[in-house]
Short mmCIF file of C-alpha atoms in Angstrom, two decimals:
data_model
loop_
_atom_site.label_atom_id
_atom_site.label_comp_id
_atom_site.label_asym_id
_atom_site.label_seq_id
_atom_site.Cartn_x
_atom_site.Cartn_y
_atom_site.Cartn_z
CA UNK O 1 0.96 3.20 -39.00
CA UNK O 2 -1.24 6.25 -39.19
CA UNK O 3 -0.99 8.94 -41.82
CA UNK O 4 -0.39 12.07 -39.81
CA UNK O 5 0.83 14.27 -42.59
CA UNK O 6 -1.65 16.80 -41.27
CA UNK O 7 -0.26 17.10 -37.77
CA UNK O 8 -2.41 19.84 -36.25
CA UNK O 9 -3.98 18.42 -33.08
CA UNK O 10 -7.71 17.94 -32.94
CA UNK O 11 -9.84 19.61 -30.30
CA UNK O 12 -10.12 16.38 -28.33
CA UNK O 13 -6.36 15.87 -28.35
CA UNK O 14 -5.57 19.41 -27.20
CA UNK O 15 -8.13 19.11 -24.43
CA UNK O 16 -5.78 16.74 -22.61
CA UNK O 17 -3.30 19.61 -22.12
CA UNK O 18 -5.15 22.96 -22.36
CA UNK O 19 -3.26 25.76 -24.08
CA UNK O 20 -5.31 28.98 -24.06
CA UNK O 21 -4.56 31.46 -26.81
CA UNK O 22 -3.67 35.09 -26.20
CA UNK O 23 -2.66 37.78 -28.67
CA UNK O 24 1.15 37.84 -28.80
CA UNK O 25 2.16 40.10 -31.64
CA UNK O 26 3.57 37.23 -33.65
CA UNK O 27 5.13 35.20 -30.83
CA UNK O 28 3.94 32.21 -28.88
CA UNK O 29 3.38 32.54 -25.16
CA UNK O 30 5.14 29.93 -22.98
CA UNK O 31 1.92 27.96 -22.51
CA UNK O 32 1.70 27.50 -26.26
CA UNK O 33 5.31 26.54 -26.82
CA UNK O 34 5.02 23.00 -25.46
CA UNK O 35 4.40 19.99 -27.64
CA UNK O 36 1.54 17.50 -27.67
CA UNK O 37 2.68 14.09 -26.40
CA UNK O 38 0.32 11.47 -27.78
CA UNK O 39 -0.33 8.03 -26.26
CA UNK O 40 2.17 5.59 -27.70
CA UNK O 41 5.06 8.04 -28.01
CA UNK O 42 8.16 6.33 -26.61
CA UNK O 43 9.57 8.18 -23.56
CA UNK O 44 13.09 7.56 -24.85
CA UNK O 45 12.28 9.79 -27.83
CA UNK O 46 9.91 12.31 -26.30
CA UNK O 47 9.48 15.17 -23.90
CA UNK O 48 7.31 18.27 -24.13
CA UNK O 49 10.09 20.27 -25.81
CA UNK O 50 10.60 17.69 -28.57
CA UNK O 51 6.97 16.73 -29.26
CA UNK O 52 5.01 18.28 -32.18
CA UNK O 53 3.65 21.71 -31.29
CA UNK O 54 0.05 22.09 -30.19
CA UNK O 55 -0.17 25.44 -31.97
CA UNK O 56 1.93 27.37 -34.47
CA UNK O 57 1.43 31.10 -33.94
CA UNK O 58 4.49 33.11 -34.99
CA UNK O 59 3.85 35.70 -37.70
CA UNK O 60 6.27 37.30 -40.16
CA UNK O 61 7.62 39.86 -37.68
CA UNK O 62 8.92 37.11 -35.39
CA UNK O 63 11.20 35.81 -38.14
CA UNK O 64 12.11 39.31 -39.31
CA UNK O 65 13.18 40.15 -35.74
CA UNK O 66 15.21 36.94 -35.56
CA UNK O 67 17.21 37.80 -38.67
CA UNK O 68 17.46 41.47 -37.83
CA UNK O 69 19.19 40.58 -34.56
CA UNK O 70 21.33 37.87 -36.14
CA UNK O 71 22.56 40.06 -38.98
CA UNK O 72 23.29 43.10 -36.84
CA UNK O 73 25.36 41.26 -34.23
CA UNK O 74 28.96 42.21 -33.51
CA UNK O 75 30.04 38.94 -35.14
CA UNK O 76 28.20 39.94 -38.31
CA UNK O 77 30.01 43.26 -38.55
CA UNK O 78 33.41 41.75 -37.73
CA UNK O 79 32.98 39.00 -40.35
CA UNK O 80 31.80 41.43 -43.03
CA UNK O 81 34.65 43.80 -42.21
CA UNK O 82 37.18 41.00 -42.54
CA UNK O 83 36.43 40.86 -46.29
CA UNK O 84 38.36 44.09 -46.79
CA UNK O 85 41.54 42.24 -45.80
CA UNK O 86 41.15 40.08 -48.92
CA UNK O 87 41.93 43.03 -51.22
CA UNK O 88 38.38 43.81 -52.35
CA UNK O 89 37.13 47.32 -53.03
CA UNK O 90 34.14 48.55 -51.02
CA UNK O 91 31.67 48.02 -53.87
CA UNK O 92 32.98 44.49 -54.35
CA UNK O 93 32.49 43.73 -50.66
CA UNK O 94 28.94 45.06 -51.03
CA UNK O 95 28.26 42.69 -53.93
CA UNK O 96 29.72 39.72 -52.03
CA UNK O 97 27.51 40.44 -49.02
CA UNK O 98 24.33 40.82 -51.07
CA UNK O 99 24.83 37.79 -53.34
CA UNK O 100 25.77 35.67 -50.33
CA UNK O 101 22.67 36.61 -48.38
CA UNK O 102 20.34 35.92 -51.33
CA UNK O 103 21.76 32.38 -51.43
CA UNK O 104 21.18 32.10 -47.66
CA UNK O 105 17.58 33.26 -48.15
CA UNK O 106 16.72 30.43 -50.53
CA UNK O 107 18.60 27.83 -48.48
CA UNK O 108 16.73 28.92 -45.32
CA UNK O 109 13.37 28.51 -47.01
CA UNK O 110 14.35 24.95 -47.96
CA UNK O 111 15.50 23.93 -44.48
CA UNK O 112 12.52 25.58 -42.76
CA UNK O 113 9.91 23.38 -44.46
CA UNK O 114 10.56 19.99 -42.74
CA UNK O 115 10.35 21.43 -39.22
CA UNK O 116 7.37 23.66 -39.99
CA UNK O 117 5.44 20.86 -41.69
CA UNK O 118 5.98 18.50 -38.76
CA UNK O 119 5.96 21.09 -35.95
CA UNK O 120 9.22 19.65 -34.60
CA UNK O 121 12.72 21.02 -33.85
CA UNK O 122 15.69 20.05 -36.00
CA UNK O 123 16.80 17.03 -33.90
CA UNK O 124 13.38 15.42 -34.40
CA UNK O 125 13.09 16.42 -38.08
CA UNK O 126 16.50 14.83 -38.64
CA UNK O 127 15.00 11.50 -37.55
CA UNK O 128 13.38 11.41 -40.99
CA UNK O 129 16.71 10.74 -42.80
CA UNK O 130 18.91 9.49 -39.93
CA UNK O 131 16.48 7.26 -38.04
CA UNK O 132 14.87 7.73 -34.65
CA UNK O 133 18.14 6.87 -32.85
CA UNK O 134 20.58 7.84 -35.60
CA UNK O 135 19.36 11.43 -35.29
CA UNK O 136 21.59 11.70 -32.23
CA UNK O 137 24.56 11.84 -34.61
CA UNK O 138 23.55 15.14 -36.27
CA UNK O 139 22.18 16.40 -32.95
CA UNK O 140 25.55 15.98 -31.22
CA UNK O 141 27.48 17.41 -34.18
CA UNK O 142 25.18 20.42 -34.39
CA UNK O 143 25.22 20.85 -30.62
CA UNK O 144 29.02 20.97 -30.51
CA UNK O 145 29.09 23.48 -33.38
CA UNK O 146 26.55 25.66 -31.58
CA UNK O 147 28.70 25.50 -28.44
CA UNK O 148 31.62 26.90 -30.48
CA UNK O 149 29.47 29.70 -31.88
CA UNK O 150 28.01 30.43 -28.47
CA UNK O 151 31.49 30.87 -27.06
CA UNK O 152 32.62 33.05 -29.98
CA UNK O 153 29.63 35.39 -29.70
CA UNK O 154 30.00 35.58 -25.91
CA UNK O 155 33.65 36.56 -26.37
CA UNK O 156 32.77 39.24 -28.95
CA UNK O 157 30.10 40.67 -26.68
CA UNK O 158 32.48 40.65 -23.70
CA UNK O 159 34.86 42.90 -25.64
CA UNK O 160 32.30 45.66 -25.12
CA UNK O 161 32.73 45.33 -21.36
CA UNK O 162 36.53 45.42 -21.59
CA UNK O 163 36.63 48.48 -23.84
CA UNK O 164 34.01 50.22 -21.74
CA UNK O 165 35.94 49.54 -18.53
CA UNK O 166 39.20 50.90 -19.99
CA UNK O 167 37.41 53.98 -21.31
CA UNK O 168 35.82 54.82 -17.95
CA UNK O 169 38.71 53.66 -15.71
CA UNK O 170 41.99 54.03 -17.65
CA UNK O 171 43.89 52.65 -14.67
CA UNK O 172 42.63 49.12 -15.38
CA UNK O 173 44.25 49.10 -18.85
CA UNK O 174 47.18 46.87 -17.73
CA UNK O 175 44.65 44.21 -16.71
CA UNK O 176 43.36 44.21 -20.30
CA UNK O 177 46.82 43.27 -21.58
CA UNK O 178 47.11 39.49 -21.76
CA UNK O 179 50.91 39.77 -21.87
CA UNK O 180 50.90 41.31 -18.39
CA UNK O 181 47.87 39.67 -16.83
CA UNK O 182 46.62 36.84 -19.00
CA UNK O 183 45.63 33.18 -18.91
CA UNK O 184 44.88 30.76 -21.77
CA UNK O 185 45.14 33.55 -24.32
CA UNK O 186 42.78 36.00 -22.60
CA UNK O 187 43.55 38.94 -20.31
CA UNK O 188 42.33 39.05 -16.71
CA UNK O 189 39.88 41.82 -17.59
CA UNK O 190 38.82 39.79 -20.63
CA UNK O 191 38.09 36.82 -18.38
CA UNK O 192 35.99 39.03 -16.09
CA UNK O 193 34.00 40.38 -19.05
CA UNK O 194 33.54 36.93 -20.57
CA UNK O 195 32.27 35.39 -17.35
CA UNK O 196 29.95 38.34 -16.70
CA UNK O 197 28.40 37.84 -20.14
CA UNK O 198 28.30 34.07 -19.57
CA UNK O 199 26.31 34.45 -16.34
CA UNK O 200 23.99 37.12 -17.78
CA UNK O 201 23.08 34.91 -20.76
CA UNK O 202 22.54 31.89 -18.55
CA UNK O 203 20.11 33.89 -16.38
CA UNK O 204 18.08 35.07 -19.38
CA UNK O 205 17.99 31.55 -20.85
CA UNK O 206 16.92 30.02 -17.54
CA UNK O 207 13.99 32.44 -17.28
CA UNK O 208 12.48 30.83 -20.38
CA UNK O 209 11.21 31.68 -23.85
CA UNK O 210 9.25 34.76 -22.81
CA UNK O 211 12.38 36.52 -21.53
CA UNK O 212 14.22 35.46 -24.68
CA UNK O 213 11.39 36.82 -26.85
CA UNK O 214 11.61 40.22 -25.18
CA UNK O 215 15.34 40.30 -25.84
CA UNK O 216 14.90 39.61 -29.53
CA UNK O 217 12.17 42.24 -29.92
CA UNK O 218 14.61 44.82 -28.55
CA UNK O 219 17.95 43.72 -29.98
CA UNK O 220 17.51 44.18 -33.72
CA UNK O 221 15.98 47.69 -33.68
CA UNK O 222 18.41 48.82 -30.97
CA UNK O 223 21.50 47.96 -33.02
CA UNK O 224 19.92 49.56 -36.08
CA UNK O 225 19.56 52.85 -34.19
CA UNK O 226 23.11 52.80 -32.83
CA UNK O 227 24.67 51.90 -36.20
CA UNK O 228 22.72 54.61 -38.03
CA UNK O 229 23.72 57.22 -35.44
CA UNK O 230 27.33 56.03 -35.56
CA UNK O 231 27.45 56.14 -39.38
CA UNK O 232 25.90 59.63 -39.51
CA UNK O 233 28.30 60.90 -36.84
CA UNK O 234 31.40 59.52 -38.59
CA UNK O 235 30.38 60.75 -42.05
CA UNK O 236 29.58 64.22 -40.66
CA UNK O 237 32.90 64.43 -38.82
CA UNK O 238 34.95 63.14 -41.75
CA UNK O 239 33.11 64.99 -44.50
CA UNK O 240 31.82 63.00 -47.45
CA UNK O 241 34.56 64.29 -49.76
CA UNK O 242 37.25 62.87 -47.46
CA UNK O 243 35.85 59.33 -47.42
CA UNK O 244 37.73 56.89 -49.64
CA UNK O 245 35.99 53.58 -50.30
CA UNK O 246 39.26 51.87 -51.19
CA UNK O 247 39.62 49.98 -47.91
CA UNK O 248 41.96 47.13 -48.80
CA UNK O 249 45.13 46.61 -46.77
CA UNK O 250 47.80 49.05 -47.96
CA UNK O 251 45.24 50.69 -50.22
CA UNK O 252 45.87 48.07 -52.92
CA UNK O 253 42.79 46.41 -54.35
CA UNK O 254 42.62 43.53 -56.78
CA UNK O 255 41.83 44.32 -60.40
CA UNK O 256 40.76 42.45 -63.51
CA UNK O 257 40.19 38.71 -63.42
CA UNK O 258 42.07 38.46 -60.12
CA UNK O 259 38.94 39.83 -58.45
CA UNK O 260 36.71 36.92 -59.52
CA UNK O 261 38.05 34.06 -57.35
CA UNK O 262 38.34 36.32 -54.31
CA UNK O 263 34.83 37.67 -54.85
CA UNK O 264 33.42 34.16 -55.16
CA UNK O 265 35.24 32.99 -52.03
CA UNK O 266 33.87 36.03 -50.17
CA UNK O 267 30.35 35.06 -51.19
CA UNK O 268 31.04 31.55 -49.92
CA UNK O 269 32.32 33.02 -46.66
CA UNK O 270 29.03 34.88 -46.14
CA UNK O 271 27.10 31.63 -46.61
CA UNK O 272 29.47 29.84 -44.22
CA UNK O 273 28.93 32.51 -41.58
CA UNK O 274 25.16 31.97 -41.71
CA UNK O 275 25.38 28.19 -42.10
CA UNK O 276 24.94 27.69 -38.35
CA UNK O 277 21.76 29.79 -37.95
CA UNK O 278 20.57 28.34 -41.25
CA UNK O 279 20.78 24.74 -40.04
CA UNK O 280 19.26 25.81 -36.71
CA UNK O 281 16.40 27.62 -38.39
CA UNK O 282 14.03 24.67 -38.15
CA UNK O 283 14.00 25.14 -34.36
CA UNK O 284 12.19 28.45 -34.95
CA UNK O 285 10.40 27.79 -38.24
CA UNK O 286 8.34 25.14 -36.42
CA UNK O 287 6.47 27.99 -34.68
CA UNK O 288 5.39 29.68 -37.94
CA UNK O 289 1.67 30.34 -38.31
CA UNK O 290 2.06 29.51 -42.01
CA UNK O 291 4.91 28.81 -44.37
CA UNK O 292 4.03 32.03 -46.15
CA UNK O 293 4.65 33.94 -42.92
CA UNK O 294 8.07 32.29 -42.64
CA UNK O 295 9.04 33.21 -46.20
CA UNK O 296 7.88 36.81 -45.77
CA UNK O 297 9.88 37.09 -42.55
CA UNK O 298 12.91 35.65 -44.32
CA UNK O 299 12.53 38.09 -47.20
CA UNK O 300 12.35 41.08 -44.86
CA UNK O 301 15.05 39.81 -42.54
CA UNK O 302 17.59 38.55 -45.08
CA UNK O 303 17.84 40.26 -48.52
CA UNK O 304 16.08 43.52 -47.62
CA UNK O 305 17.49 43.89 -44.13
CA UNK O 306 20.94 42.87 -45.37
CA UNK O 307 21.03 45.66 -47.93
CA UNK O 308 20.88 48.17 -45.09
CA UNK O 309 23.43 46.17 -43.10
CA UNK O 310 25.85 46.02 -46.04
CA UNK O 311 25.67 49.75 -46.69
CA UNK O 312 26.25 50.47 -42.99
CA UNK O 313 29.29 48.15 -42.94
CA UNK O 314 30.92 49.84 -45.94
CA UNK O 315 30.11 53.45 -45.00
CA UNK O 316 31.02 53.10 -41.31
CA UNK O 317 34.30 51.30 -42.06
CA UNK O 318 35.23 53.82 -44.76
CA UNK O 319 34.59 56.77 -42.43
CA UNK O 320 36.83 55.41 -39.66
CA UNK O 321 40.02 56.02 -41.67
CA UNK O 322 39.72 59.83 -42.01
CA UNK O 323 38.27 60.19 -38.50
CA UNK O 324 40.64 57.93 -36.54
CA UNK O 325 43.55 57.57 -38.96
CA UNK O 326 43.07 53.83 -39.35
CA UNK O 327 40.58 51.33 -40.78
CA UNK O 328 38.39 49.86 -38.03
CA UNK O 329 35.92 47.11 -38.94
CA UNK O 330 34.80 46.21 -35.41
CA UNK O 331 31.95 48.56 -34.37
CA UNK O 332 32.72 48.02 -30.68
CA UNK O 333 36.26 49.35 -31.20
CA UNK O 334 34.86 52.24 -33.23
CA UNK O 335 32.46 53.18 -30.45
CA UNK O 336 35.22 52.96 -27.85
CA UNK O 337 37.18 55.69 -29.67
CA UNK O 338 34.40 58.28 -29.46
CA UNK O 339 35.09 61.37 -27.36
CA UNK O 340 31.88 61.19 -25.32
CA UNK O 341 31.91 58.71 -22.44
CA UNK O 342 28.11 58.69 -22.54
CA UNK O 343 28.13 57.76 -26.23
CA UNK O 344 30.65 55.00 -25.57
CA UNK O 345 28.53 53.69 -22.70
CA UNK O 346 25.29 53.62 -24.69
CA UNK O 347 26.90 52.14 -27.80
CA UNK O 348 28.88 49.46 -26.00
CA UNK O 349 25.94 48.37 -23.88
CA UNK O 350 23.68 48.19 -26.94
CA UNK O 351 26.12 45.97 -28.84
CA UNK O 352 26.60 43.83 -25.76
CA UNK O 353 22.88 43.32 -25.15
CA UNK O 354 22.14 42.76 -28.84
CA UNK O 355 24.82 40.10 -29.14
CA UNK O 356 23.51 38.44 -25.98
CA UNK O 357 20.03 38.27 -27.49
CA UNK O 358 20.96 36.65 -30.76
CA UNK O 359 23.53 34.42 -29.07
CA UNK O 360 20.86 32.91 -26.85
CA UNK O 361 18.47 32.38 -29.74
CA UNK O 362 20.90 31.17 -32.38
CA UNK O 363 23.43 29.29 -30.26
CA UNK O 364 21.83 28.45 -26.91
CA UNK O 365 18.37 27.15 -27.82
CA UNK O 366 19.60 24.80 -30.55
CA UNK O 367 22.12 22.81 -28.46
CA UNK O 368 19.51 22.74 -25.70
CA UNK O 369 17.25 20.80 -28.09
CA UNK O 370 20.16 18.70 -29.36
CA UNK O 371 21.41 17.51 -25.98
CA UNK O 372 17.84 16.97 -24.77
CA UNK O 373 17.25 14.75 -27.82
CA UNK O 374 20.06 12.42 -26.68
CA UNK O 375 18.19 11.51 -23.49
CA UNK O 376 14.81 13.31 -23.33
CA UNK O 377 13.81 12.00 -19.90
CA UNK O 378 17.06 12.92 -18.14
CA UNK O 379 18.23 16.01 -20.05
CA UNK O 380 15.68 18.80 -20.08
CA UNK O 381 15.82 21.75 -22.45
CA UNK O 382 17.32 23.91 -19.68
CA UNK O 383 19.92 21.31 -18.71
CA UNK O 384 20.89 20.91 -22.36
CA UNK O 385 21.45 24.64 -22.57
CA UNK O 386 23.65 24.67 -19.48
CA UNK O 387 25.76 21.82 -20.90
CA UNK O 388 26.35 24.04 -23.94
CA UNK O 389 27.24 27.01 -21.72
CA UNK O 390 29.91 25.07 -19.83
CA UNK O 391 31.37 23.72 -23.07
CA UNK O 392 31.63 27.24 -24.50
CA UNK O 393 34.22 28.14 -21.85
CA UNK O 394 36.33 25.03 -22.31
CA UNK O 395 36.96 25.67 -26.04
CA UNK O 396 38.58 29.11 -25.35
CA UNK O 397 36.62 30.78 -28.18
CA UNK O 398 38.80 33.94 -28.19
CA UNK O 399 41.47 31.86 -29.89
CA UNK O 400 39.05 30.98 -32.71
CA UNK O 401 38.05 34.51 -33.71
CA UNK O 402 40.92 36.92 -33.01
CA UNK O 403 42.04 37.96 -36.54
CA UNK O 404 40.73 37.82 -40.15
CA UNK O 405 42.77 34.71 -41.05
CA UNK O 406 41.58 32.81 -37.97
CA UNK O 407 37.98 33.91 -38.62
CA UNK O 408 38.04 32.48 -42.15
CA UNK O 409 39.75 29.28 -40.94
CA UNK O 410 37.16 28.78 -38.18
CA UNK O 411 34.26 29.29 -40.59
CA UNK O 412 35.75 26.80 -43.05
CA UNK O 413 36.12 24.11 -40.36
CA UNK O 414 32.59 24.59 -39.02
CA UNK O 415 31.23 24.51 -42.58
CA UNK O 416 32.75 21.05 -43.06
CA UNK O 417 30.39 19.60 -40.46
CA UNK O 418 27.32 21.77 -41.02
CA UNK O 419 27.26 21.24 -44.79
CA UNK O 420 26.67 17.45 -44.89
CA UNK O 421 23.90 17.69 -42.28
CA UNK O 422 22.11 20.22 -44.45
CA UNK O 423 22.63 18.22 -47.66
CA UNK O 424 21.37 14.94 -46.19
CA UNK O 425 18.18 16.52 -44.77
CA UNK O 426 17.32 18.34 -48.01
CA UNK O 427 17.97 15.31 -50.24
CA UNK O 428 15.90 13.03 -48.03
CA UNK O 429 12.93 15.31 -47.40
CA UNK O 430 12.47 16.69 -50.92
CA UNK O 431 13.75 13.95 -53.24
CA UNK O 432 13.50 10.67 -51.32
CA UNK O 433 10.51 11.21 -49.01
CA UNK O 434 8.95 13.74 -51.41
CA UNK O 435 7.72 15.86 -48.46
CA UNK O 436 5.61 12.93 -47.20
CA UNK O 437 6.10 12.31 -43.49
CA UNK O 438 4.32 10.28 -40.78
CA UNK O 439 4.96 12.44 -37.72
CA UNK O 440 3.84 9.83 -35.13
CA UNK O 441 6.51 7.40 -36.42
CA UNK O 442 9.20 9.90 -35.41
CA UNK O 443 8.42 9.04 -31.79
CA UNK O 444 8.31 5.25 -31.86
CA UNK O 445 10.96 2.55 -31.49
CA UNK O 446 8.68 -0.01 -33.10
CA UNK O 447 10.72 -1.82 -35.80
CA UNK O 448 7.72 -1.37 -38.10
CA UNK O 449 8.03 2.42 -37.87
CA UNK O 450 8.95 4.16 -41.09
CA UNK O 451 12.07 5.75 -39.59
CA UNK O 452 13.44 2.75 -37.72
CA UNK O 453 15.71 1.68 -40.60
CA UNK O 454 18.33 -0.64 -39.04
CA UNK O 455 17.81 -0.75 -35.25
CA UNK O 456 16.88 2.91 -35.30
CA UNK O 457 19.85 4.05 -37.42
CA UNK O 458 20.09 4.84 -41.13
CA UNK O 459 23.67 3.91 -42.09
CA UNK O 460 23.38 5.66 -45.47
CA UNK O 461 22.70 9.07 -43.88
CA UNK O 462 25.39 8.62 -41.23
CA UNK O 463 28.07 7.49 -43.70
CA UNK O 464 27.17 10.31 -46.12
CA UNK O 465 27.58 12.85 -43.33
CA UNK O 466 30.89 11.47 -42.09
CA UNK O 467 32.36 11.20 -45.59
CA UNK O 468 31.31 14.75 -46.42
CA UNK O 469 32.81 16.12 -43.20
CA UNK O 470 36.04 14.12 -43.61
CA UNK O 471 36.58 15.33 -47.18
CA UNK O 472 35.90 18.88 -46.01
CA UNK O 473 38.48 18.70 -43.22
CA UNK O 474 41.06 17.33 -45.66
CA UNK O 475 40.34 20.23 -48.00
CA UNK O 476 40.69 22.83 -45.23
CA UNK O 477 43.98 21.44 -43.93
CA UNK O 478 45.69 20.39 -47.15
CA UNK O 479 44.05 22.19 -50.08
CA UNK O 480 44.56 25.82 -51.04
CA UNK O 481 42.74 28.53 -49.11
CA UNK O 482 40.78 29.31 -52.26
CA UNK O 483 39.28 25.82 -52.31
CA UNK O 484 38.80 25.73 -48.52
CA UNK O 485 36.52 28.78 -48.72
CA UNK O 486 33.94 26.56 -50.43
CA UNK O 487 33.98 23.90 -47.72
CA UNK O 488 30.30 24.35 -46.85
CA UNK O 489 29.17 24.00 -50.48
CA UNK O 490 31.44 21.04 -51.15
CA UNK O 491 30.41 19.20 -48.01
CA UNK O 492 26.71 19.98 -48.44
CA UNK O 493 26.93 18.68 -52.01
CA UNK O 494 28.69 15.50 -50.90
CA UNK O 495 26.08 14.89 -48.20
CA UNK O 496 23.25 15.54 -50.66
CA UNK O 497 24.59 13.34 -53.48
CA UNK O 498 25.95 10.64 -51.17
CA UNK O 499 22.64 10.23 -49.37
CA UNK O 500 20.52 10.28 -52.53
CA UNK O 501 22.70 7.82 -54.45
CA UNK O 502 23.33 5.64 -51.40
CA UNK O 503 19.60 5.34 -50.71
CA UNK O 504 18.96 4.41 -54.35
CA UNK O 505 21.55 1.63 -54.08
CA UNK O 506 20.64 0.27 -50.64
CA UNK O 507 16.90 0.84 -51.13
CA UNK O 508 16.26 1.19 -47.38
CA UNK O 509 13.71 4.01 -47.59
CA UNK O 510 10.08 2.95 -47.16
CA UNK O 511 7.57 3.79 -49.93
CA UNK O 512 5.82 7.14 -49.52
CA UNK O 513 3.38 7.07 -52.44
CA UNK O 514 0.52 6.28 -50.04
CA UNK O 515 1.09 9.54 -48.11
CA UNK O 516 0.11 13.12 -48.81
CA UNK O 517 2.85 15.76 -49.12
CA UNK O 518 3.25 18.19 -46.22
#
């Protein structure tokens, strides 16, 4: 076994597959995005998408743009707005959003390190704790979760099309009523909007990473502009003195100690919402020019960017009541009620395009890697993405995200499966392997490989994940809603402790003292 803790390819190695460098403003060009397949890598574990990167070139702005788009998606605003239904005052919602995102910031820095250090996407980095074949377990779980999120975000973006169509052509309104013209819980017009978004995203994804990069560079700033203009317009029309920041249902907010458990569960909800992108973050952190660049991008894109987002959520939602006579937390619905058709058109299209951009990056690319990891030689990155796209229709995502209670329930369920995967990876990489990794052994089926464990599977990691997920599902279905809100934290903790203690008992992890930390 060779110590490849320093995995940057030498000049001779790169010469086999030339990858010329061009200035990219913080992003990698397509020619640089492929991995370096070394002699001896097993084809059953390798293709160019899964191999360690030849070059890592993304600067801080690339990660800032990623989070800017992710935060300012329609799903982000809808989820944040749903906190008002819990009986919190506006300033309490603001605190929940900010504390939650600071937690996400630190957790993202932790999960970014294994993929950046090895130059590999999450499915390959997960071979470190799960084994070279056992990594298919977290890959499939994560892929299915991403399919759910992909469908949810596609549905939310398609609402822009429906509202826009009704605004411009009022005569089609009956076709937007699922009671009159509906199937499987979605109206006929809703189906048309969903499938239009589905096809548009598939086209962008199929065109490759360069097209996706251009989307991301546009999406975040575009939504910023629209939300600022919308907030200024609503505040001006309402008048600051007429805006009441008591936005709870019925105008009744919680007081005293009753606020504490609801506030804490709201913070947990914020972390659960970002748990998907957080686990997926290694797929993008691998491209970082340095770990410092990743952390700076995270700082700009999470705590600092989220402050602006949180203020916009509270102010915009508060202004809708005096302007429209009702509290509206969905920005797409708010835009649809504007008097100007032009303003509605621009706003709706911006939200639609922005959600498309982050949906492709956060929920299309990751399952593409996951499904490709299952059979690298038969399932390409593009084919993996299309498998995810088809699955997103079959789950009828509009039934998973159609009211605040369902939103919270969906996030709790997803957190049950995401949490253990996160906990196992962190425990293994930082405490058990002590950041010491032999990258070449991630691509071999040789029983002498460090990550072969038992026939390619690490039973400790797999059992820890399944136990954590099972306990989480039991909590969501049978425990109180207050406990269920912490499903991600509980399951991540169970995965973390179970894997660490189980490894200490079984003693199936190879010694790492002879390796340098990465």
